[in-house]
Short mmCIF file of N, CA, C and O in Angstrom, two decimals:
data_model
loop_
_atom_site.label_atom_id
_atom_site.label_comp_id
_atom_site.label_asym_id
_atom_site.label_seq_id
_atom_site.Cartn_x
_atom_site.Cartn_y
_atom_site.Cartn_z
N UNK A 123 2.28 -39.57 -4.93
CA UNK A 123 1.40 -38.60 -4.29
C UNK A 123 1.81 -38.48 -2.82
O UNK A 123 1.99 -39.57 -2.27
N UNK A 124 2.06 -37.09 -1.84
CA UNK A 124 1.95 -37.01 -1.10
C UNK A 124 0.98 -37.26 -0.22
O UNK A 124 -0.13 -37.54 -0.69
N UNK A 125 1.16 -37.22 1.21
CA UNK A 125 -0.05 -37.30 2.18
C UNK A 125 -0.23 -35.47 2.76
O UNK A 125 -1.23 -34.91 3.20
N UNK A 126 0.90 -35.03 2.58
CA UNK A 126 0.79 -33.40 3.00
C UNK A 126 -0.14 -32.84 2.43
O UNK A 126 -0.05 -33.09 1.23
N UNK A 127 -1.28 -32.00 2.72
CA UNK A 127 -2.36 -31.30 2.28
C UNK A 127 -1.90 -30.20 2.37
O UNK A 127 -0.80 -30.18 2.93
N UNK A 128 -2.46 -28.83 1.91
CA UNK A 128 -3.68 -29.39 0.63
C UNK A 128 -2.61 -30.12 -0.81
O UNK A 128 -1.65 -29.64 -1.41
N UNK A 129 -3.40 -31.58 -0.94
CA UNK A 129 -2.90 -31.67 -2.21
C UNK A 129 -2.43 -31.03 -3.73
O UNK A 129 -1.74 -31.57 -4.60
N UNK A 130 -3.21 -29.37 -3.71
CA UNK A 130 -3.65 -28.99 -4.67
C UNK A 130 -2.15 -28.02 -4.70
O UNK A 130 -1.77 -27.32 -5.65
N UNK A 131 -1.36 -28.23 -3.23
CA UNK A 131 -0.04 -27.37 -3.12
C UNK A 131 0.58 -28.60 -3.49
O UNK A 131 0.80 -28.93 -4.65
N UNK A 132 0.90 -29.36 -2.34
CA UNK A 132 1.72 -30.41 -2.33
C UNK A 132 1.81 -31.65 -3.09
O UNK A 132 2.70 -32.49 -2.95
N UNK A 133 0.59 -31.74 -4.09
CA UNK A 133 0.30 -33.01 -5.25
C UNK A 133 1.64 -32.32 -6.54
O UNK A 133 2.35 -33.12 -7.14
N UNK A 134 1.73 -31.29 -6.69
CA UNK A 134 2.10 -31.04 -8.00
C UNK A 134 3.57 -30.10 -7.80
O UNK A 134 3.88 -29.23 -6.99
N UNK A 135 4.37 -30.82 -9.11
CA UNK A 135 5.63 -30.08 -9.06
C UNK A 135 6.53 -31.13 -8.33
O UNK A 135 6.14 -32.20 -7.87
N UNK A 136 8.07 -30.53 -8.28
CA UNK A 136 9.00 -30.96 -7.33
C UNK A 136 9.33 -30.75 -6.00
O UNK A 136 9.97 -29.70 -5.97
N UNK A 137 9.24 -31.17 -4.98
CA UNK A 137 10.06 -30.62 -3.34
C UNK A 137 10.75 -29.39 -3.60
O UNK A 137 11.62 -29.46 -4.47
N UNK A 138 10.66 -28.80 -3.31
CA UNK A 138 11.72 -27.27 -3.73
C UNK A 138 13.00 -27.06 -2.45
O UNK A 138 13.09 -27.69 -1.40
N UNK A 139 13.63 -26.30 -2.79
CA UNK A 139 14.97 -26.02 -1.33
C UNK A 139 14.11 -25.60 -0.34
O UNK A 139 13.50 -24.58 -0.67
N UNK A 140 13.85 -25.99 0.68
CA UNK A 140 13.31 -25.93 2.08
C UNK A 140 13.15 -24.65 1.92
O UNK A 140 12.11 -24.11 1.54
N UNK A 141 14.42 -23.99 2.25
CA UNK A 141 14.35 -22.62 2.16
C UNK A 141 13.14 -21.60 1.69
O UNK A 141 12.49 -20.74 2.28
N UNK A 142 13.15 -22.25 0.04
CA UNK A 142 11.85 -21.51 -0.29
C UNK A 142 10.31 -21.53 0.45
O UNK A 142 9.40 -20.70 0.47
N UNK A 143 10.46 -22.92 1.07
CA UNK A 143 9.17 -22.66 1.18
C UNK A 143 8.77 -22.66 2.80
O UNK A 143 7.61 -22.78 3.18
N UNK A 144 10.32 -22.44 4.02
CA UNK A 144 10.23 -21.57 4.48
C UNK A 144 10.36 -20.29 4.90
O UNK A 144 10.21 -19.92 6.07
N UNK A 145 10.81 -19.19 3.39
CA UNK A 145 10.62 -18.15 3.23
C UNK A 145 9.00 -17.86 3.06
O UNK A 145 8.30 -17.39 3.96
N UNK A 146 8.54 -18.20 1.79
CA UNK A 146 7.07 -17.94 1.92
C UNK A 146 6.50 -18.32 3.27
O UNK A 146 6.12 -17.46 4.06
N UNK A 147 6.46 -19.17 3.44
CA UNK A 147 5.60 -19.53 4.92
C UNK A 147 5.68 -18.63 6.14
O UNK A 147 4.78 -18.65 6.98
N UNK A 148 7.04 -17.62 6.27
CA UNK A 148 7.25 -16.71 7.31
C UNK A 148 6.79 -15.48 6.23
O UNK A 148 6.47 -14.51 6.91
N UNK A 149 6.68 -15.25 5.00
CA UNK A 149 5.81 -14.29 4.61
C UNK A 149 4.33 -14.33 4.69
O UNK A 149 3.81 -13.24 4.91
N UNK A 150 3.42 -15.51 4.55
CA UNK A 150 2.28 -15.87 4.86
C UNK A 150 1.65 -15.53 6.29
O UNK A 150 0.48 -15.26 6.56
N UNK A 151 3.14 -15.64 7.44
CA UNK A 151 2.63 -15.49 8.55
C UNK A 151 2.31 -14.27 8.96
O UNK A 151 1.33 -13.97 9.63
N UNK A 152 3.33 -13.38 8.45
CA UNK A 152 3.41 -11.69 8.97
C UNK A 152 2.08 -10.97 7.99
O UNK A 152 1.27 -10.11 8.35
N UNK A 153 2.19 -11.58 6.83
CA UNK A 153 0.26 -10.95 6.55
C UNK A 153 -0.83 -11.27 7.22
O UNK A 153 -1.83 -10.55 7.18
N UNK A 154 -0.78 -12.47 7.98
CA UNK A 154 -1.55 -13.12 8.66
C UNK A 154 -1.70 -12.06 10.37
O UNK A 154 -2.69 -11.78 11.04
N UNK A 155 -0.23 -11.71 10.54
CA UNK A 155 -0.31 -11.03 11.46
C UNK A 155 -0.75 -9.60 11.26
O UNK A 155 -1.61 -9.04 11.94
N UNK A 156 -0.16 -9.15 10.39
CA UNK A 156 -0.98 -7.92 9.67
C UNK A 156 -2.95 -7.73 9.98
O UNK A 156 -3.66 -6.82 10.41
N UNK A 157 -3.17 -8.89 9.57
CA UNK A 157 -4.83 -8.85 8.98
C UNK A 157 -4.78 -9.00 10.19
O UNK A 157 -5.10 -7.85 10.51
N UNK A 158 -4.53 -9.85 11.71
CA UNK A 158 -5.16 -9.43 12.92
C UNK A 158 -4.70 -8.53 12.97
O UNK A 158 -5.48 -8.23 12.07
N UNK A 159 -3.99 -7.43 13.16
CA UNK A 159 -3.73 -6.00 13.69
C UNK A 159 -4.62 -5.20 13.03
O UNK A 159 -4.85 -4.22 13.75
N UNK A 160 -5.30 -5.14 11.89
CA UNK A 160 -6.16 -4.34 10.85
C UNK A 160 -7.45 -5.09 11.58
O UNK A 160 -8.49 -4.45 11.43
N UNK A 161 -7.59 -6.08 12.20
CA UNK A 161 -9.14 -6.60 13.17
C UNK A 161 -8.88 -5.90 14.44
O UNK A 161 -9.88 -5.41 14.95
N UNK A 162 -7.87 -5.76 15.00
CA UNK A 162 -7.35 -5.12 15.91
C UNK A 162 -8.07 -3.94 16.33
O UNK A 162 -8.98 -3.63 17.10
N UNK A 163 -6.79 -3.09 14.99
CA UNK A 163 -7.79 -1.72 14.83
C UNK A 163 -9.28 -1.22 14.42
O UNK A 163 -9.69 -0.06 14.54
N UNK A 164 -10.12 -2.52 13.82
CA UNK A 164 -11.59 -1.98 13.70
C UNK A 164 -12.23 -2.24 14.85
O UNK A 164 -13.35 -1.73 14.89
N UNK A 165 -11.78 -3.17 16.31
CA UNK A 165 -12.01 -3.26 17.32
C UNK A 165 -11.89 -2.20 18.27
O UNK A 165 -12.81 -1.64 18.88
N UNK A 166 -10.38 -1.93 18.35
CA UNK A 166 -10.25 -0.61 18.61
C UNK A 166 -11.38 0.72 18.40
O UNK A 166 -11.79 1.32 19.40
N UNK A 167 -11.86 1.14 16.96
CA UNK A 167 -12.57 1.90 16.26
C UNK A 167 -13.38 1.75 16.79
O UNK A 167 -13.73 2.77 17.39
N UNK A 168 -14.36 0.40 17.04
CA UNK A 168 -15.88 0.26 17.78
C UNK A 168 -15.81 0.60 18.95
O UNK A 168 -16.74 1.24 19.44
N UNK A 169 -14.24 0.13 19.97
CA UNK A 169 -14.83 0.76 20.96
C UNK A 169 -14.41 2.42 21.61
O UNK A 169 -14.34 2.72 22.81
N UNK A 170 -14.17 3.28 20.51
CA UNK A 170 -14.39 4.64 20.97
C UNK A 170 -15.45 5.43 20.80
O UNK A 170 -15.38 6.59 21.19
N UNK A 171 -16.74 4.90 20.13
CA UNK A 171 -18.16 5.12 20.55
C UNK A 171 -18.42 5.26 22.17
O UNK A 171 -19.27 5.93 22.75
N UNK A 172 -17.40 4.39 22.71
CA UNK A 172 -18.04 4.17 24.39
C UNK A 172 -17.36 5.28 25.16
O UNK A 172 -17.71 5.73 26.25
N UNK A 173 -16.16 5.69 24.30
CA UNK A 173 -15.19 7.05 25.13
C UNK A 173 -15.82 7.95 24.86
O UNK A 173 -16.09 8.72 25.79
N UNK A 174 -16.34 8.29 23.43
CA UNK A 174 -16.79 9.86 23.29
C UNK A 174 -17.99 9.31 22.01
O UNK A 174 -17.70 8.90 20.88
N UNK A 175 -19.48 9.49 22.64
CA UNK A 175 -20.36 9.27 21.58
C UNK A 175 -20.44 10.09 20.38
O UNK A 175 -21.29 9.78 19.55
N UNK A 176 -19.53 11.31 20.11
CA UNK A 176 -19.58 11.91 19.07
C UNK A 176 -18.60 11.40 17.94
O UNK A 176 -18.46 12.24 17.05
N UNK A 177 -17.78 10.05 17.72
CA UNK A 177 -17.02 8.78 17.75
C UNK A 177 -18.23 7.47 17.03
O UNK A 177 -17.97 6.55 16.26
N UNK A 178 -19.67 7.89 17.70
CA UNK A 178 -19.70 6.50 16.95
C UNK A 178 -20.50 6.70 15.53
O UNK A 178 -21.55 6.21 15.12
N UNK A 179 -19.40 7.79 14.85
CA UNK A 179 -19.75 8.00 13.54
C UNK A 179 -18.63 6.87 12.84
O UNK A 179 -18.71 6.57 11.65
N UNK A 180 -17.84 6.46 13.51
CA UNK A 180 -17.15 5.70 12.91
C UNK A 180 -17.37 3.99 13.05
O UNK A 180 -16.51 3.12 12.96
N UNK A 181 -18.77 3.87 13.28
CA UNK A 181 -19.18 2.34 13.71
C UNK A 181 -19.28 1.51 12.26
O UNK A 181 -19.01 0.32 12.10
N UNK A 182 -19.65 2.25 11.46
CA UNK A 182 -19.37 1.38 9.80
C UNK A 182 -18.29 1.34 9.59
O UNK A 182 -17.82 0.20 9.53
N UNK A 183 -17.43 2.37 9.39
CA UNK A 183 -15.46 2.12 9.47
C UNK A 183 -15.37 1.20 10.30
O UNK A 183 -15.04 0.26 9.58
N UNK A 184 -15.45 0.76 11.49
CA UNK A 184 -14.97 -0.16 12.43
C UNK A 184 -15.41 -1.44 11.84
O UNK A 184 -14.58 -2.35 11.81
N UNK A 185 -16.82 -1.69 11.29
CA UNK A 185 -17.40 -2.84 11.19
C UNK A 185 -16.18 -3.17 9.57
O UNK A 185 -15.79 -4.30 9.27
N UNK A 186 -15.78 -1.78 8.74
CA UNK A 186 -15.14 -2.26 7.34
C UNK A 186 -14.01 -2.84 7.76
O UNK A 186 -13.76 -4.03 7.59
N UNK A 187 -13.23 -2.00 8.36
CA UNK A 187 -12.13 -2.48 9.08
C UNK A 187 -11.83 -4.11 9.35
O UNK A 187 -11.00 -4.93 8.96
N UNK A 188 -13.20 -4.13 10.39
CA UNK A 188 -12.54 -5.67 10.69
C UNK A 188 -12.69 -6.95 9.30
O UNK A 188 -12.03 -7.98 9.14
N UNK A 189 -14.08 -6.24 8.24
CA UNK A 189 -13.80 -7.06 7.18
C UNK A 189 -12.65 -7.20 6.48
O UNK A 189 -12.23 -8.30 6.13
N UNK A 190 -12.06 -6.08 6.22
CA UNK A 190 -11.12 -6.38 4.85
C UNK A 190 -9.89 -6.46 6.20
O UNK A 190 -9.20 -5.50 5.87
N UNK A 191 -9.46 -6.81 7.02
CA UNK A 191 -8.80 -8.13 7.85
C UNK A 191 -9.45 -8.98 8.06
O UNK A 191 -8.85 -9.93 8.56
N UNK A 192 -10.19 -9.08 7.95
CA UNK A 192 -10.48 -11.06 7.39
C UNK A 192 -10.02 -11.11 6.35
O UNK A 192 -8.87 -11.55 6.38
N UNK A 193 -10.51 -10.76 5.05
CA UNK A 193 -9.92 -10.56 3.50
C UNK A 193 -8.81 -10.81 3.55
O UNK A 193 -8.31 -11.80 3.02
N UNK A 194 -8.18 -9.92 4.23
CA UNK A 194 -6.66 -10.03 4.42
C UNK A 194 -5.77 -11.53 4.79
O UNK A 194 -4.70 -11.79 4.25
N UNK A 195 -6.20 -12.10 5.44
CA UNK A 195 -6.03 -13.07 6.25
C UNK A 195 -6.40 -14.26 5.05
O UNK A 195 -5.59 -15.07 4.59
N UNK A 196 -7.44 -14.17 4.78
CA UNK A 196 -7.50 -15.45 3.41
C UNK A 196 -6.73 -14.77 2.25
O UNK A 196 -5.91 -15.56 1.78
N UNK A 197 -6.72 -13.85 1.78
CA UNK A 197 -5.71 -13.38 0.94
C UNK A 197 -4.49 -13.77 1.05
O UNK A 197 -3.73 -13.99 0.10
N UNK A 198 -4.23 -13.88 2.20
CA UNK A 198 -2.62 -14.09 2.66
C UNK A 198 -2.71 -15.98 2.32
O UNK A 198 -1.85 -16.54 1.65
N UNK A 199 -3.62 -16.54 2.78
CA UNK A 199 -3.60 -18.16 2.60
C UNK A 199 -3.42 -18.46 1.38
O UNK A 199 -2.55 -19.23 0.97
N UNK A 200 -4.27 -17.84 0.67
CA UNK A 200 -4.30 -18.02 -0.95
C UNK A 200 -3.07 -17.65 -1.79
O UNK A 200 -2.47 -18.16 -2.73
N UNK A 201 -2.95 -16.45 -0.99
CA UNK A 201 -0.59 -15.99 -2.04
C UNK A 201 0.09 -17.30 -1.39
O UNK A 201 0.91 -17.60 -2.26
N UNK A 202 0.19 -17.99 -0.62
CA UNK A 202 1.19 -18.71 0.03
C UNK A 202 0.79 -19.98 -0.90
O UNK A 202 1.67 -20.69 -1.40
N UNK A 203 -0.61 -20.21 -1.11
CA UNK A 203 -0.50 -21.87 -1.66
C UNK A 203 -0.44 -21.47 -3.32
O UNK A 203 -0.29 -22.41 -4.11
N UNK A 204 -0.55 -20.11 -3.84
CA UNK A 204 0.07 -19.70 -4.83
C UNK A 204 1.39 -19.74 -5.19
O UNK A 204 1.73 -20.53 -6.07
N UNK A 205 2.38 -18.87 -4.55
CA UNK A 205 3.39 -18.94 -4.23
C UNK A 205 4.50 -20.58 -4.23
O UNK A 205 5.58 -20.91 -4.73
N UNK A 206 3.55 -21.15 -3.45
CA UNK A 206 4.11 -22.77 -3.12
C UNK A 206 4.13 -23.30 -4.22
O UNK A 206 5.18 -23.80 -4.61
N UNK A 207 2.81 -23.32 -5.12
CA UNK A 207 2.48 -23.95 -6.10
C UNK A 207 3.62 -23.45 -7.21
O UNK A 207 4.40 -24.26 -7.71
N UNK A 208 3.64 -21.98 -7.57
CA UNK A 208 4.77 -22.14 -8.53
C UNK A 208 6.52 -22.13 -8.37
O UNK A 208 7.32 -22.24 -9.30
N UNK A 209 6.90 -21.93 -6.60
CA UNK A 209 7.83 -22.84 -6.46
C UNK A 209 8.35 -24.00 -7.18
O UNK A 209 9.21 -24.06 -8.06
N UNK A 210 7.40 -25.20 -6.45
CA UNK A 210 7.46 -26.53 -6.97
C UNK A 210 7.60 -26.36 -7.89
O UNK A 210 8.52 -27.06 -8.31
N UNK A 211 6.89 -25.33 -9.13
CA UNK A 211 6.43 -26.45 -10.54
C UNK A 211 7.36 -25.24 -11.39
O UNK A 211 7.25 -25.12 -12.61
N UNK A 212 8.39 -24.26 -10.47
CA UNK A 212 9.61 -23.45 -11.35
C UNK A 212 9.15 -22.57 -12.26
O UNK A 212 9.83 -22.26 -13.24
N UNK A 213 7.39 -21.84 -11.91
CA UNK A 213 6.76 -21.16 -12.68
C UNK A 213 7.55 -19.85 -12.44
O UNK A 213 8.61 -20.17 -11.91
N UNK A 214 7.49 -18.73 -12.58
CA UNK A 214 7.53 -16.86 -12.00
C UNK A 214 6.74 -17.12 -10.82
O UNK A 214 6.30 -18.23 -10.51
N UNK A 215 6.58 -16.01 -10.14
CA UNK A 215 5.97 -16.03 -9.14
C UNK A 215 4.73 -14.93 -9.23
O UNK A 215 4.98 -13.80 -9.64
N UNK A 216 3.32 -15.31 -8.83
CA UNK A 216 2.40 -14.36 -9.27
C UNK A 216 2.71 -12.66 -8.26
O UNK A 216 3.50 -12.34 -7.37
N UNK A 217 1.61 -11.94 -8.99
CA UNK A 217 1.95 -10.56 -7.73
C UNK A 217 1.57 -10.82 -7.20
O UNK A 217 1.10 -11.96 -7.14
N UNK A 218 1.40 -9.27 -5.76
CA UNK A 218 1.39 -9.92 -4.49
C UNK A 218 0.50 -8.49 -4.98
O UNK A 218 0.84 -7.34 -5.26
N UNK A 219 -0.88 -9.22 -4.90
CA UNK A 219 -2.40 -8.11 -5.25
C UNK A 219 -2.67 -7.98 -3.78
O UNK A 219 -3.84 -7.62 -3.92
N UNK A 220 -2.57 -7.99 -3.01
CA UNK A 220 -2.80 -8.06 -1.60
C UNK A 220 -2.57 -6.59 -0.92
O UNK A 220 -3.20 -5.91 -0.11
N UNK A 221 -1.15 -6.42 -1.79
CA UNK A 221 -0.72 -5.23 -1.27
C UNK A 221 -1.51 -4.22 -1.31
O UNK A 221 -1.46 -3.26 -0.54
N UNK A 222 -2.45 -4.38 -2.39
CA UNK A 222 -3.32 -2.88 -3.00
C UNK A 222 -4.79 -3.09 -1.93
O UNK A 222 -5.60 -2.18 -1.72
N UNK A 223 -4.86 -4.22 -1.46
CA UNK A 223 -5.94 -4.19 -0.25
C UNK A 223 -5.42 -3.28 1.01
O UNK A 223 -5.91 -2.26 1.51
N UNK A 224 -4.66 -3.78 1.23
CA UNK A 224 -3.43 -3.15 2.68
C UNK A 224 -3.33 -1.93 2.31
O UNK A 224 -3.54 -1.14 3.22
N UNK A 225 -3.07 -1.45 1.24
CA UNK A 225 -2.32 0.17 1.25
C UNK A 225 -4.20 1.38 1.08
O UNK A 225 -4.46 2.57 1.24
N UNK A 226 -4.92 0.26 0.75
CA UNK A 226 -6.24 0.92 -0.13
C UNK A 226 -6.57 1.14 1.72
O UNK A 226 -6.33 2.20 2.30
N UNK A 227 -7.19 -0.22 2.45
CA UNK A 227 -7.46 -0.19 3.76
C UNK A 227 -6.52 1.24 4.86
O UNK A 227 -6.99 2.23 5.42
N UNK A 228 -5.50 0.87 4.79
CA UNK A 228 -5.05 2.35 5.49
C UNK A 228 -5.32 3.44 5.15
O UNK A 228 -5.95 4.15 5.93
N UNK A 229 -4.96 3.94 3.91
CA UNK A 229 -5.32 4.96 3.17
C UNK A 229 -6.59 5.98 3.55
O UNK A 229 -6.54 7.17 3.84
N UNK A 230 -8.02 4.90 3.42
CA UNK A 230 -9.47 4.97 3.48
C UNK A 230 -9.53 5.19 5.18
O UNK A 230 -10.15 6.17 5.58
N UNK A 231 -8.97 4.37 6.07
CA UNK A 231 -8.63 4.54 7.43
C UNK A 231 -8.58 5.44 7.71
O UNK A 231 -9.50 5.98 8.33
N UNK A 232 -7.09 6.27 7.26
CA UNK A 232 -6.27 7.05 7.50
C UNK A 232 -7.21 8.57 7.77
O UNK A 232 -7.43 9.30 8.74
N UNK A 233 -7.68 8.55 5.99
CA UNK A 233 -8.85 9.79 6.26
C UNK A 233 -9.75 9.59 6.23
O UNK A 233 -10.40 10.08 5.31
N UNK A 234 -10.39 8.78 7.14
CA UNK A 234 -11.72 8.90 7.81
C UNK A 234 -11.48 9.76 8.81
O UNK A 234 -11.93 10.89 8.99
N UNK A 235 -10.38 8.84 9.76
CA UNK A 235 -10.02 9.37 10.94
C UNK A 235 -9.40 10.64 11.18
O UNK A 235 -9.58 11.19 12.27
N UNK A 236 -8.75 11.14 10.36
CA UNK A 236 -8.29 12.59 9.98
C UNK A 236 -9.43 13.69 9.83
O UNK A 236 -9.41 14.85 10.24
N UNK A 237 -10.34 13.08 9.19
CA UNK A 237 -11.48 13.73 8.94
C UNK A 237 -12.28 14.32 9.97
O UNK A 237 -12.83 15.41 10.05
N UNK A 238 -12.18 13.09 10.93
CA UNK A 238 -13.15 13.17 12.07
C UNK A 238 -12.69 13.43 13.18
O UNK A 238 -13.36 13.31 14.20
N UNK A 239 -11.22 13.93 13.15
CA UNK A 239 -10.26 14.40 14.31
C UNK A 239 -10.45 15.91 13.96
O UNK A 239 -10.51 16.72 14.88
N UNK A 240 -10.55 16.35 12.47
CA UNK A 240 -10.47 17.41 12.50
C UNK A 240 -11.82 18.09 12.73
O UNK A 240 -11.66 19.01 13.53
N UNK A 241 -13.21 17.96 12.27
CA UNK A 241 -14.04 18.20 12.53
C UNK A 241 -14.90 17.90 13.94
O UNK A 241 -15.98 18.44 14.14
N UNK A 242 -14.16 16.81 15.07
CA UNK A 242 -14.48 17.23 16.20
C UNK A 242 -13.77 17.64 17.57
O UNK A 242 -12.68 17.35 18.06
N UNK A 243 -14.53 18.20 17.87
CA UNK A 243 -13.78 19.23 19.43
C UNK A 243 -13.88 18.02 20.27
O UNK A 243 -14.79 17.27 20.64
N UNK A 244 -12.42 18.13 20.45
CA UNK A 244 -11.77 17.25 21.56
C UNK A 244 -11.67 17.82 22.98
O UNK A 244 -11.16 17.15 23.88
#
């Protein structure tokens, strides 16, 4: 048994080529960086209520926003000790369901804000 935590990565399977598992780990990070930039932008979102109050129609978008980057962010923890896990133990590798959060989140973003660019006088 290892002492490296979480056990539930590092208890099971073989050591794998470094490599692998610092490839995943620099993929873990850039979703990680992702999900703050998607907190970023619902921060952003809240504060253009304060530039133009006809703007703080978008204060529930801002508040969704910064949720599904959190989501994002444990999503990303959870593919990596996934990922790790079937490394070690020479399974396939599961999908990467994450993606359909990320592409769903912009998407829904995308035209809100389109929406509300077009319907107000700037």
């Amino acid at each position: 048994m290892t002492s490296r935590r979480p056990h539930s990565v590092y208890g099971v399977g073989e050591e794998p080529d470094a490599r692998f598992s610092l490839a995943n780990e620099r993929t873990a990070l850039a979703w990680l960086r992702t999900s703050l930039g998607i907190v970023a932008a619902g921060v952003g979102l809240a504060l253009l209520e304060s530039a133009d109050p006809a703007w703080g129609r978008v204060r529930w978008l801002a508040g969704l926003v910064c949720v599904l980057g959190g989501v994002m962010a444990v999503a990303s923890v959870v593919r990596w000790m996934n990922v790790e896990r079937a490394v070690r133990q020479r399974d396939p590798l599961p999908a990467p369901s994450a993606l359909f959060l990320v592409a769903a989140t912009v998407l829904v973003v995308g035209l809100v804000i389109a929406a509300l660019v077009l319907t107000t006088s700037l």
